[in-house]
Each structure stands twice: as C-alpha cells, then as structure tokens.
XYZ file of C-alpha atoms in Angstrom:
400
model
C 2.476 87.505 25.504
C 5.959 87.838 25.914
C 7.778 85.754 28.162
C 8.852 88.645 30.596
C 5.099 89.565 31.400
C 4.364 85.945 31.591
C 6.806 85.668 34.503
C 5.160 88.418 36.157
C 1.982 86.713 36.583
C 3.213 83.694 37.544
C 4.996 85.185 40.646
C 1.650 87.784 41.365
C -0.287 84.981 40.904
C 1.944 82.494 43.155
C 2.272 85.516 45.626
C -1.563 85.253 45.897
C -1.821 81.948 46.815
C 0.534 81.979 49.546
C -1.509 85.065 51.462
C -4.818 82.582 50.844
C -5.583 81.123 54.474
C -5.611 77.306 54.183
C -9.207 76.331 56.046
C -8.456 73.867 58.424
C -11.582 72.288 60.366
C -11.159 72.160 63.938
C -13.594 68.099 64.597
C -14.061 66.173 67.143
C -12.913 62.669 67.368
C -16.585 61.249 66.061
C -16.427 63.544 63.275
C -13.332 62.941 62.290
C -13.865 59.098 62.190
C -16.953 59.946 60.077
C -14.807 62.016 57.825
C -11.791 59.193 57.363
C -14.799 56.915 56.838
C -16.217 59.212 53.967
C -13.165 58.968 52.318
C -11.631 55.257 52.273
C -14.580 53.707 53.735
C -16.602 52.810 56.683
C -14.020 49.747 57.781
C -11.061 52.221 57.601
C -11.144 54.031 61.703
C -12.910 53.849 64.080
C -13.192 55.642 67.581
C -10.412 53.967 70.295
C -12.841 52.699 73.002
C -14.696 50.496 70.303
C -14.347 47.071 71.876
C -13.100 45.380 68.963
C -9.445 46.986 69.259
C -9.332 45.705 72.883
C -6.751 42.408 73.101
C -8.682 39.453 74.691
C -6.736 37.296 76.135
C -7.062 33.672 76.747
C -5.184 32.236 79.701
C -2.819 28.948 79.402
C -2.600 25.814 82.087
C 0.402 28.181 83.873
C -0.349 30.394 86.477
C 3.120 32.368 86.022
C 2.610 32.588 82.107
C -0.437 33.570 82.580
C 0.964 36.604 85.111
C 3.989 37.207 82.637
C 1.966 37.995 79.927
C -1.239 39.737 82.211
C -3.747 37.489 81.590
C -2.372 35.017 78.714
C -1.785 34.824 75.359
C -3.305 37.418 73.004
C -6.186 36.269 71.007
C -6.023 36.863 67.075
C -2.483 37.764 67.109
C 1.053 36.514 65.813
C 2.509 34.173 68.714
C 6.132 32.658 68.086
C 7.256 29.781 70.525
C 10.961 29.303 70.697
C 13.948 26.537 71.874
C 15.760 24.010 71.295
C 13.945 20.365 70.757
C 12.912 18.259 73.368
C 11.312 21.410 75.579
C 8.011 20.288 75.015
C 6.930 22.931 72.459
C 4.579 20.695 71.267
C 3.055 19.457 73.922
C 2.234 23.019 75.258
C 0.702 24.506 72.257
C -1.843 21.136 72.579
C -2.647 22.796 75.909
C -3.278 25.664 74.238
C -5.718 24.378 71.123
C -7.461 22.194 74.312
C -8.475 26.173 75.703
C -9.754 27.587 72.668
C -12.132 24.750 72.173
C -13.556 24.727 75.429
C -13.972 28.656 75.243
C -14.643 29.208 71.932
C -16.318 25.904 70.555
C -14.666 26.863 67.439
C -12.738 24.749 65.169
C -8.411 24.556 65.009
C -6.311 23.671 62.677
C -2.619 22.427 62.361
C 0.086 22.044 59.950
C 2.176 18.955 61.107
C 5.406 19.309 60.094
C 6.639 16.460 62.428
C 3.413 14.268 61.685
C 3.155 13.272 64.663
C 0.489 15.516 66.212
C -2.450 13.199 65.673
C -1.202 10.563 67.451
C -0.955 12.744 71.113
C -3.303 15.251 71.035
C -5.932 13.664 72.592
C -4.020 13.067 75.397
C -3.482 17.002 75.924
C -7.334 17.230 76.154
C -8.053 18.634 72.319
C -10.844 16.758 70.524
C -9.564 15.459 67.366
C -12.974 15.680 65.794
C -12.752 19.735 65.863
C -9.451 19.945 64.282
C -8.308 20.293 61.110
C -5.063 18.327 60.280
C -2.784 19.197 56.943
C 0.668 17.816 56.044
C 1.702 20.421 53.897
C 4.824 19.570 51.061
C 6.721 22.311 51.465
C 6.546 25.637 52.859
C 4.646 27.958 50.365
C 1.777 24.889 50.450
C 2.100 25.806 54.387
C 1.994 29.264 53.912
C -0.488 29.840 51.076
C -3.087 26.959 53.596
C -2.319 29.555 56.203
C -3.577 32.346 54.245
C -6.684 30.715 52.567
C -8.134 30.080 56.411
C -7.632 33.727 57.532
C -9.376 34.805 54.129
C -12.571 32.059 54.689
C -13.501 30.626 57.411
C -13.679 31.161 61.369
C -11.227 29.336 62.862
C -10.070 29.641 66.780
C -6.299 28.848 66.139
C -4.051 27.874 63.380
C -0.907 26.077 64.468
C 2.544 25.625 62.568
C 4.485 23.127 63.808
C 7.369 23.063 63.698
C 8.039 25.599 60.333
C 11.674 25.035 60.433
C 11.522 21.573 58.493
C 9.668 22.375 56.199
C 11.704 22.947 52.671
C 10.980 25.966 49.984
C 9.094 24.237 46.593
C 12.016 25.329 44.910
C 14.349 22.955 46.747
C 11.712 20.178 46.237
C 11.172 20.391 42.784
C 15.240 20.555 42.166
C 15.975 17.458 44.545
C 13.572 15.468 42.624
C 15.085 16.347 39.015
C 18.526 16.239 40.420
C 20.129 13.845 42.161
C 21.736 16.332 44.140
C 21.141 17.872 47.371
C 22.097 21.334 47.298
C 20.358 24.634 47.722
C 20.870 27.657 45.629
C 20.176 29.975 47.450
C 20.548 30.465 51.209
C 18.151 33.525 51.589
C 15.037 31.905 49.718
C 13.161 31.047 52.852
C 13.894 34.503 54.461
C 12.003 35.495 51.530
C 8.966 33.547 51.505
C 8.570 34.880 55.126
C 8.945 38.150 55.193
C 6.276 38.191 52.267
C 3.785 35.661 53.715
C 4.145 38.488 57.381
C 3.559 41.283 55.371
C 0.572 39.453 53.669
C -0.397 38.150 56.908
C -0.250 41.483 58.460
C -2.889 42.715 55.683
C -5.377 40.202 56.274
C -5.520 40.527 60.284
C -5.840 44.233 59.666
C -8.780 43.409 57.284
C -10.174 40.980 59.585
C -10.210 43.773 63.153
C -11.583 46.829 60.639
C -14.505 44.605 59.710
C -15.278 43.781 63.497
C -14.288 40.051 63.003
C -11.583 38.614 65.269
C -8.687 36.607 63.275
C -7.824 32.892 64.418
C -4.372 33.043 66.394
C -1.355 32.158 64.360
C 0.750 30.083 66.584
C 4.468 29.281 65.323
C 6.642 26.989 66.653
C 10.536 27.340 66.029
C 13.326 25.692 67.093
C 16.399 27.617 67.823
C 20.144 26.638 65.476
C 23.215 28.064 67.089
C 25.919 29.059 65.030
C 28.288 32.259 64.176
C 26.354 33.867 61.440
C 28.401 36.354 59.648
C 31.157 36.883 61.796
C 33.373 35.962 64.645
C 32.671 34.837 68.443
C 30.616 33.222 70.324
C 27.882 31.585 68.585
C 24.714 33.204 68.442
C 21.020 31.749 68.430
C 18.912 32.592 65.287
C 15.678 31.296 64.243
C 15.263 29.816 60.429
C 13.234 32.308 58.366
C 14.841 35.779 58.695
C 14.211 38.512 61.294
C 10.869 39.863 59.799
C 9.635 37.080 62.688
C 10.751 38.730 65.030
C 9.090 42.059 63.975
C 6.136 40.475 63.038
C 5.595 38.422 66.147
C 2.985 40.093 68.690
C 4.215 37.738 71.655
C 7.547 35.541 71.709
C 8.683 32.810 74.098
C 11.506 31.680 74.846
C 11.211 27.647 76.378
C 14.065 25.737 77.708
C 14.865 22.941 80.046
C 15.136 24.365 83.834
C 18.456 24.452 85.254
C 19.374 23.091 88.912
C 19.300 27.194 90.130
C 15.610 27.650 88.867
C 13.732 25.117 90.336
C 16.273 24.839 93.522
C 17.231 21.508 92.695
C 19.995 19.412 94.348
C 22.591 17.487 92.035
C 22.844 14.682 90.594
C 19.724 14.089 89.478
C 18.572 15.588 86.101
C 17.051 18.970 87.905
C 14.952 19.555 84.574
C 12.936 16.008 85.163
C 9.909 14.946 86.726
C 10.359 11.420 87.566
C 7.908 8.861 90.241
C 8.232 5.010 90.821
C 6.504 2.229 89.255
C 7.076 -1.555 89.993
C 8.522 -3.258 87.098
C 9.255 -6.985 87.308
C 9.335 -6.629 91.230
C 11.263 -4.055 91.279
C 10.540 -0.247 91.795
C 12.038 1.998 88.723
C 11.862 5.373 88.103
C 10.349 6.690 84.702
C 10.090 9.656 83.903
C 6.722 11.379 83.471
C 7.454 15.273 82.873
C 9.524 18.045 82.443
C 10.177 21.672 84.186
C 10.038 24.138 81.986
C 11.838 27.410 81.822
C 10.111 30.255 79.411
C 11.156 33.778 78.581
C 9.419 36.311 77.302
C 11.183 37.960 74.189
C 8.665 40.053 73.196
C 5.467 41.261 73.931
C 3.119 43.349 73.258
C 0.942 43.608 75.863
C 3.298 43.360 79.005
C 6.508 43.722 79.947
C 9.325 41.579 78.033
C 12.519 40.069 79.565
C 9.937 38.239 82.459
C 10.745 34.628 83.092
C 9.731 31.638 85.355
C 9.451 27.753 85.570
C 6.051 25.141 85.131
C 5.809 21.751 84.974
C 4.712 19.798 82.188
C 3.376 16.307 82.564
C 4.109 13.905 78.989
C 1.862 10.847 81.155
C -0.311 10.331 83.803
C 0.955 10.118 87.492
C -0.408 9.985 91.042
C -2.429 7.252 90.089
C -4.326 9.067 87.568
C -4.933 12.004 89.885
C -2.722 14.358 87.049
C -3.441 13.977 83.640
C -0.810 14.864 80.755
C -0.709 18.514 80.389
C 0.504 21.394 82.694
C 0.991 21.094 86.216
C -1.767 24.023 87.632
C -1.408 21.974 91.025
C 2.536 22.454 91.104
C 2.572 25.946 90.720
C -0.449 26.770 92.817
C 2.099 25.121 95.698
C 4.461 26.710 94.792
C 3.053 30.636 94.639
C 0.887 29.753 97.645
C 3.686 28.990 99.268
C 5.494 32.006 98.793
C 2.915 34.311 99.573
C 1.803 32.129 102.560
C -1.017 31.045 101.542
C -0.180 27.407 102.727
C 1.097 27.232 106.106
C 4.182 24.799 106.523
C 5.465 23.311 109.557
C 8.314 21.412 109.099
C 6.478 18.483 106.858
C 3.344 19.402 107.633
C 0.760 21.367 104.945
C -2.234 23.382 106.073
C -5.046 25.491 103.500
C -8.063 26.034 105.428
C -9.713 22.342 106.582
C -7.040 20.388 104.766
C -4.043 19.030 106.117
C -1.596 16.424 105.506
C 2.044 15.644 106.456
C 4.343 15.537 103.452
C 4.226 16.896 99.508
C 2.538 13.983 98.529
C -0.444 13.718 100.724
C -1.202 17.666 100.650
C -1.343 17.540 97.036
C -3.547 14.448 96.597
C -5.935 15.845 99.426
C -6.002 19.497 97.843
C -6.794 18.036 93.772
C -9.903 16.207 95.749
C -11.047 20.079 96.128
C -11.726 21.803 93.443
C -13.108 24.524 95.261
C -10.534 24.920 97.154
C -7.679 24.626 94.052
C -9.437 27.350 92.167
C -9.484 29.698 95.709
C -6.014 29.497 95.949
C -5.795 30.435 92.148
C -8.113 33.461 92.548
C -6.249 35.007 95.464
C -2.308 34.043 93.333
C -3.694 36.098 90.401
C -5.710 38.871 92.776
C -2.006 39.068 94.734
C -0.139 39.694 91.633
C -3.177 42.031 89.984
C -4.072 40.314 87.357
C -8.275 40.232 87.382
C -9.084 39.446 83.795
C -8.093 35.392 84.263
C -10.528 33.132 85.132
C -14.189 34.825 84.405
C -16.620 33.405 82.348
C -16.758 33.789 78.951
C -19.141 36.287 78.354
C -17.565 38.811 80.973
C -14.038 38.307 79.945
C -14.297 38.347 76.420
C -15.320 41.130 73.885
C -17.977 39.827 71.229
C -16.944 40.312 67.859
C-alpha cells in the first residue's frame, strides 16, 4: 500500500470517528455513586446526606469559642492553636482532652514536647489513666507516632505539644557526632511537614470513606517574630512552613487580653486574674488566672476573623467554688449581662429567685445552681443561634 492511499484512510477513517455520537448516560445521583463505586471501589463516594461527611462538633469550656466556631471545635479534623508562650495554650487543650473523655470514653494521647504535661493534667479534669503519654526524640519519631495511631487504633484526640521544639533527626544525629551546633539546612523541617500533611491528609480521607471517624490532631505552635525575607516590620510566622496553614481545618489565634478588651482600668496587669490570700498576717494578692484573647484564623466551618476574651483559671479560687480550667461562670455574666438576662441595679444582681449585692456574692449564689447556670447557657447559645451545643450525646453526635 502506498503511502498516499494510506493517508487517505487514515483521514476517512478519523473523519468517521468524529461523526460517531459519544453515549453519554444521563444517572441519577444513587447511580452514579454505584457507578464510581464499580470502578475504584465501594469506599471511594458516597451520596452527600450520608451522615458520616457531617462535622460533629464538640464544644470547649467557652461559651464565645464555642459561638465563634458554631458549636466548637471540629471533631476528626486538623486543629492548629497559635501565640506566643505564656497564653495558656497548654492549659486549654487539657480542657479540651478532659471533653473528649467524658463524651467519648475513648482514649488520648500526647506528645510532650515540654514534659511537663503529666504533672498538671489532672488538675484540668483529664484522667491520666486514659491517656497515652510519649516523649518523642525528635520530630520524625513525633511525626511517624502520629501516623501509626491514625493507621491502628481508635483514639479520641492526639495532641502535639508544643511541635516547635522539637529538632529534625538529622540535627540530632549531627550534634551528637559533632561538637558543633549548627544546622545545614534551614528548610529541613518545612519539609518533614509538608510531607507528614500530605500523608496525614491521606489517612483521614481513608479513615471518613470507610465510615470511621479519625482522632483530632491538635497542634500547638508558638508564634517567632522576625523579618523573613525582606524589609519592614517584622512579621509573625509559625516554625514548619505554610503547608500548616493550608492543612489546618480550624486555627486560633491566643494572646494575653489587652486593657481595651476586657474594659480594664490601668495599672494593674488588665490580662490577670488575681484574689487575696493571707500570708504571714498579711493579705497578698496571687495570681490565679489569665484572660484570654483568641482569634480565629481559619476555619472551616464558620466564619474566620471572629474574636473574643475567656478566662482561664491555672488554681483554685473562691474557696474551691472554681476549679482550674475555664471560667463558664465568667462569661455566662458576662453575655447574660449584655443581653439582659441578669438584671443590675447599681450593685445589685438579680436571675430569677437569686439575688445578691455585689460580683462576688451573685456569682457564689448562682455556681450553688446548676440548674440555673446551665439556663442561662441554653438561652446565650439559643440568642446567638447556635442549637447543636449542649445535647446529649446520642442526639448531637453522628455514629460512626
């Protein structure tokens, strides 16, 4: 065949193939699930209403959190907490591990960068006994631990705190040959993280196709300032590259609350919570808490850019009336308050049958009623819409 008549019917026979009709088939939703299915598997769609896509959300200690982020923080997702030290990072995320045992029953675990964890969680209400501790060498140990618990076992919430101290192998098996303490190369952490997020990213997607909901990864990272690449003012980065930030499902922002947030007078320190104790005959002031400012950076599930203050307590006060922990009593003041809830007249407090002249008295009369506290809750979170906080367990969360 020569090669002119070979051309020929190549372009007839490509001429043919574009007048064929390409059969499309018009499906519904179902079938078209059924046909993905067919083809990479039963685990690879599903229809949108199935009720293991839905984000269940577990509520924190803080009433305005809890609004900021409509409902709480997002269960079996990527959370990032963010600041500089001393903003009681820490101490909130115990809060946090306290909730998932007492909804969940199911087990925790944290790597303790600071190693100091063990020694004050109990105080925050988690039981020690259900909670996996590590001390992990450097950071791919913490990573690769990380991975091995979303791959095996059925954990509530894995905490890493804090994963800024916490060196690359390479730098530990170099300091310990060499004398020296340099690093070689600036970028090698960036690295590890963006790979352990991607790989991360896999194994929660494995974990919601099969039906199974994935412990929480909760990060904690403290902010370094510093001009990064060029001139100005100095900007606030977190160690570990940006694939964080893209990774992240929910990012906070905490930081000590200035005098204009929690309409505070000078001199005192506005961000402190301080009361009296008699020392040696004298009374002293100690301090027993912070106020805490948070941001939301990023979210997922609700608007970001929303802000507000809560109290943290670091001891008991109020002669044992308020444990360590958050402060639900201070904000449920606070809101009620503002949306006149509690009456105030001049020093004088009124909700329904209690009332008591001064701060003090009102709140010591109104954590005596529990009923009465978790009224005043229901109607703060009905005011602002938010209905999925505070149900039981079996109407508020999705089984998996």
């Amino acid at each position: 065949m020569s090669l002119v008549v070979a051309r020929e019917k190549g372009e007839v026979m490509a001429a043919k193939k574009k007048e064929e009709p390409v059969s499309i088939q018009r499906m519904t939703a179902a079938e078209l699930v059924r046909h993905t299915q067919q083809k990479f598997g039963k685990h690879a769609a599903c229809l949108g209403n199935s009720e293991h896509l839905k984000t269940v959300h577990v509520p924190t200690d803080s009433i305005g959190l809890n609004i900021a982020t409509d409902g709480g923080f997002p269960r079996g997702r990527t959370i990032i907490i963010t600041g500089y030290e001393g903003c009681c990072k820490s101490s909130f995320c115990y809060t946090i591990i306290a909730e998932y045992q007492r909804r969940f029953g199911l087990p925790c675990a944290i790597l303790d960068g600071d190693k100091s964890a063990a020694d004050r969680i109990e105080a925050f209400g988690v039981d020690p006994a259900n909670v996996q501790f590590s001390y992990p060498e450097d950071l791919e140990n913490a990573l690769n631990i990380v991975d091995n618990l979303m791959k095996e076992t059925e954990l509530g919430l894995i905490l890493v705190d804090p994963i800024a101290v916490l060196p690359a192998k390479k730098e530990v098996t170099e300091s310990k040959e060499v004398s020296t303490m340099e690093i070689t190369d600036v970028s090698l952490r960036a690295k590890l993280m963006t790979k352990f997020y991607r790989l991360h990213s896999s194994r929660m997607a494995s974990c919601i196709n099969r039906g199974v909901m994935p412990p929480t990864l909760l990060i904690v990272q403290q902010y370094y300032t510093g001009n990064i690449g060029g001139y100005g003012m100095p900007t606030k980065e977190i160690p570990g590259g940006r694939a964080q930030k893209y990774a992240s499902f929910l990012t906070v922002e905490f930081s000590k609350a200035t005098a204009e947030e929690v309409n505070y007078t000078p001199p005192a320190k506005p961000w402190e919570i301080t009361d009296t104790v008699e020392e040696f005959g004298e009374d002293k002031k100690r301090r027993v808490g912070l106020k805490i400012a948070y941001t939301i950076n990023k979210s997922k599930v609700s608007m970001d850019g929303k802000h507000g203050v809560f109290s943290i307590l670091t001891r008991s006060t109020m002669d044992e009336l308020c444990p360590p922990g958050i402060s639900k009593i201070d904000e449920i003041i606070r809101y009620g308050l503002k949306l006149k809830l509690i009456e105030q007249n001049g020093a004088w407090f009124t909700y329904a049958d209690i009332k008591a002249q001064g701060m003090t008295g009102f709140v010591i009369l109104l954590i005596q009623r529990q009923e009465l506290m978790d009224e005043l809750e229901r109607k703060i979170y009905e005011a602002a819409g938010i209905t999925n906080v505070g149900k039981k367990e079996e109407e508020n969360v999705a089984t998996m």
